Coordinates of C-alpha atoms in Angstrom, one line a residue:
Chain A
G101 CA -104.8 -7.9 10.7
A102 CA -102.9 -9.6 13.6
G103 CA -99.3 -10.3 13.1
V104 CA -97.1 -13.0 14.7
S105 CA -97.4 -12.9 18.5
Q106 CA -95.1 -14.4 21.1
T107 CA -95.5 -15.0 24.8
P108 CA -94.1 -14.2 27.2
S109 CA -92.4 -11.0 26.1
N110 CA -89.8 -11.5 28.8
K111 CA -88.8 -14.6 30.8
V112 CA -86.4 -14.7 33.6
T113 CA -85.4 -18.1 34.9
E114 CA -82.7 -19.7 36.9
K115 CA -79.9 -21.9 35.6
G116 CA -81.1 -25.5 35.3
K117 CA -84.8 -24.7 34.9
Y118 CA -87.1 -25.6 32.1
V119 CA -88.8 -23.0 30.0
E120 CA -91.4 -22.9 27.2
L121 CA -91.8 -20.1 24.7
R122 CA -94.9 -19.8 22.6
C123 CA -95.5 -18.5 19.1
D124 CA -98.8 -17.7 17.4
P125 CA -98.2 -17.3 13.7
I126 CA -100.3 -15.4 11.2
S127 CA -103.5 -17.3 10.6
G128 CA -103.2 -19.5 7.6
H129 CA -99.4 -19.4 7.4
T130 CA -98.1 -23.0 6.9
A131 CA -94.4 -22.3 7.6
L132 CA -93.1 -21.3 11.0
Y133 CA -89.5 -20.5 12.0
W134 CA -87.7 -20.1 15.2
Y135 CA -84.5 -17.9 15.4
R136 CA -82.3 -16.8 18.3
Q137 CA -80.7 -13.4 18.5
S138 CA -77.9 -12.5 20.8
L139 CA -77.1 -9.0 21.7
G140 CA -75.4 -7.2 18.8
Q141 CA -75.9 -10.1 16.4
G142 CA -78.3 -11.0 13.6
P143 CA -80.9 -13.7 14.2
E144 CA -79.6 -17.2 14.0
F145 CA -81.8 -20.0 12.6
L146 CA -83.0 -22.7 14.9
I147 CA -85.8 -24.8 13.4
Y148 CA -88.4 -24.6 10.6
F149 CA -91.8 -26.2 10.5
Q150 CA -93.9 -26.9 7.5
G151 CA -97.3 -27.7 8.8
T152 CA -97.0 -29.9 11.9
G153 CA -93.6 -31.4 11.0
A154 CA -90.1 -30.1 11.6
A155 CA -88.7 -29.8 8.1
D156 CA -85.3 -28.5 9.2
D157 CA -84.1 -28.6 12.8
S158 CA -80.4 -28.3 12.0
G159 CA -80.1 -25.0 13.8
L160 CA -81.0 -26.4 17.2
P161 CA -77.7 -26.1 19.3
N162 CA -78.1 -29.3 21.3
D163 CA -80.7 -31.8 22.6
R164 CA -81.8 -29.4 25.4
F165 CA -83.7 -27.5 22.7
F166 CA -86.9 -28.9 21.3
A167 CA -89.9 -27.4 19.4
V168 CA -93.4 -28.7 18.6
R169 CA -96.3 -27.6 16.4
P170 CA -98.9 -30.2 17.0
E171 CA -101.8 -28.7 15.1
G172 CA -99.9 -26.8 12.5
S173 CA -100.5 -23.4 14.0
V174 CA -99.2 -22.5 17.4
S175 CA -95.6 -23.6 18.2
T176 CA -93.8 -24.0 21.5
L177 CA -90.0 -23.9 21.8
K178 CA -88.9 -25.8 24.9
I179 CA -85.5 -25.5 26.6
Q180 CA -84.5 -28.0 29.3
R181 CA -81.8 -27.4 31.9
T182 CA -81.3 -23.8 30.9
E183 CA -77.8 -22.4 30.9
R184 CA -76.7 -18.8 31.1
G185 CA -75.5 -19.0 27.5
D186 CA -79.1 -19.6 26.5
S187 CA -79.9 -15.9 27.3
A188 CA -81.0 -14.2 24.1
V189 CA -84.1 -13.0 22.3
Y190 CA -86.0 -15.9 20.7
L191 CA -87.8 -14.8 17.5
C192 CA -90.6 -16.6 15.7
A193 CA -91.5 -15.9 12.1
S194 CA -94.2 -17.3 9.8
S195 CA -94.7 -17.3 6.1
S196 CA -97.3 -18.6 3.6
G197 CA -94.6 -20.1 1.4
T198 CA -92.8 -23.4 1.4
S199 CA -89.2 -24.2 1.6
G200 CA -87.4 -23.9 -1.7
R201 CA -89.6 -21.2 -3.2
S202 CA -87.6 -18.2 -3.9
R203 CA -90.0 -15.6 -2.6
N204 CA -90.9 -16.6 0.9
E205 CA -91.4 -13.5 3.0
Q206 CA -91.1 -14.2 6.6
F207 CA -93.0 -12.1 9.1
F208 CA -91.4 -11.8 12.5
G209 CA -92.9 -11.5 15.9
P210 CA -91.6 -9.2 18.6
G211 CA -89.6 -12.0 20.3
T212 CA -89.3 -13.4 23.8
R213 CA -86.3 -12.1 25.8
L214 CA -85.0 -15.0 27.9
T215 CA -82.6 -14.3 30.7
V216 CA -81.0 -17.2 32.5
L217 CA -79.6 -16.2 35.9
Chain B
G275 CA -84.4 -2.1 26.9
E276 CA -81.1 -3.3 25.5
S277 CA -80.1 -2.0 22.1
V278 CA -79.9 -4.5 19.3
G279 CA -77.3 -2.1 17.8
L280 CA -74.7 -2.4 20.6
H281 CA -71.2 -2.8 19.1
L282 CA -72.5 -2.7 15.5
P283 CA -71.0 -0.6 12.7
T284 CA -72.9 2.7 12.8
L285 CA -73.8 5.1 10.0
S286 CA -74.8 8.5 11.2
V287 CA -76.7 10.4 8.5
Q288 CA -78.3 13.9 8.4
E289 CA -82.0 13.9 8.0
G290 CA -82.8 14.3 4.3
D291 CA -79.6 12.8 3.0
N292 CA -79.3 9.4 1.3
S293 CA -78.0 6.4 3.2
I294 CA -76.1 3.4 1.8
I295 CA -75.7 0.2 3.8
N296 CA -73.5 -2.6 2.6
C297 CA -73.5 -6.3 3.2
A298 CA -71.4 -9.2 2.1
Y299 CA -73.1 -12.7 1.8
S300 CA -71.5 -16.0 1.9
N301 CA -73.3 -18.6 -0.2
S302 CA -73.1 -18.3 -3.9
A303 CA -76.1 -20.7 -4.2
S304 CA -78.4 -18.3 -2.4
D305 CA -81.3 -17.3 -4.7
Y306 CA -83.1 -14.7 -2.7
F307 CA -82.0 -11.9 -0.5
I308 CA -83.9 -9.6 1.9
W309 CA -83.2 -6.5 3.8
Y310 CA -84.7 -6.2 7.3
K311 CA -85.1 -3.3 9.6
Q312 CA -85.1 -3.9 13.3
E313 CA -86.0 -1.3 15.9
S314 CA -85.1 -1.7 19.6
G315 CA -87.3 -4.2 21.3
K316 CA -89.0 -5.4 18.1
G317 CA -88.6 -8.2 15.6
P318 CA -87.1 -7.6 12.2
Q319 CA -89.4 -5.9 9.7
F320 CA -89.2 -6.7 6.0
I321 CA -88.1 -3.8 3.8
I322 CA -87.3 -5.1 0.3
D323 CA -86.2 -8.3 -1.3
I324 CA -84.4 -9.2 -4.5
R325 CA -84.0 -12.5 -6.5
S326 CA -80.7 -13.6 -7.7
N327 CA -81.7 -13.1 -11.4
M328 CA -81.9 -9.4 -10.8
D329 CA -79.3 -6.8 -10.0
K330 CA -81.5 -3.9 -8.8
R331 CA -84.9 -3.5 -7.3
Q332 CA -86.6 -0.3 -6.2
G333 CA -89.3 0.2 -3.6
Q334 CA -90.6 3.3 -1.9
R335 CA -87.5 5.3 -1.0
V336 CA -85.4 2.2 -0.9
T337 CA -83.3 0.5 -3.6
V338 CA -81.4 -2.8 -3.3
L339 CA -78.5 -3.6 -5.5
L340 CA -77.1 -7.1 -5.9
N341 CA -73.6 -7.9 -7.2
K342 CA -73.3 -11.6 -7.5
T343 CA -69.8 -11.5 -8.8
V344 CA -68.4 -10.2 -5.5
K345 CA -71.4 -11.5 -3.4
H346 CA -72.4 -8.0 -2.2
L347 CA -75.7 -6.4 -1.4
S348 CA -76.4 -2.8 -0.7
L349 CA -79.5 -0.9 0.5
Q350 CA -80.0 2.7 -0.4
I351 CA -82.4 4.8 1.5
A352 CA -83.4 8.1 -0.1
A353 CA -84.2 11.2 1.9
T354 CA -83.5 9.5 5.2
Q355 CA -86.0 10.3 7.9
P356 CA -85.8 10.0 11.8
G357 CA -88.1 7.0 11.6
D358 CA -85.4 5.2 9.6
S359 CA -83.1 5.0 12.7
A360 CA -82.7 1.3 13.4
V361 CA -80.4 -1.7 12.8
Y362 CA -80.5 -3.0 9.3
F363 CA -79.7 -6.6 8.4
C364 CA -79.3 -8.3 5.1
A365 CA -80.4 -12.0 4.9
E366 CA -79.9 -14.7 2.3
N367 CA -82.4 -17.4 1.7
I368 CA -80.8 -20.8 1.9
V369 CA -83.3 -23.6 1.3
G370 CA -86.0 -21.7 3.1
R371 CA -84.1 -20.7 6.1
L372 CA -82.7 -17.2 6.4
A373 CA -79.0 -16.5 7.2
F374 CA -78.6 -13.0 8.5
G375 CA -75.5 -10.9 8.1
K376 CA -74.0 -8.6 10.7
G377 CA -76.2 -5.6 11.3
N378 CA -75.6 -2.0 10.6
Q379 CA -77.0 0.7 12.8
V380 CA -78.3 3.8 11.2
V381 CA -78.7 6.9 13.3
V382 CA -80.5 9.8 11.7
I383 CA -79.5 13.2 12.9
P384 CA -82.4 15.7 12.8

């Protein structure tokens, strides 16, 4: 079956521009997560959705970052006024579980590589 | 593309030998731990998980050991194969979100 998909796979933008990154989770998965991975580092949590609502957005680095999931399926991560330090791979994951359950396997997409020039 | 494994601790292992990768975690309240494998240009792939009420769990060619006393996890890969070459991350589940440790790159020598 189809896994988590993310588009675009690569995005190059200029400093100060606005970007949107899209995630299509596995069908039926209620939980969706965004992570950011810098070169040589492990993924870093950004935000978690349960259904349409952001259950935990404590990982968003500042108010330039925002994410939505209006219909409880596809999610879009939005970054305003991009900075060179935003360059990273943005990973999306989905799971069928809910926060707090011990076993909550997250399935990751291939990521979007964002480069801010 | 760029290597996820750049500047990471690297374990070089002969094909057919066993590999052991270690990880220290930070939160004594974590109740669930996972090992992920990440190949270059791909997202992390689930390998095996373990709950905090266990100290050992076995899968196909992989074993995870958990020592809660010293907050240490290890992943053992039996009969390492070329396809096992990747970066390996441990992650702890903290209220639904995953906190990843620093990765370890495994290079399998044919």
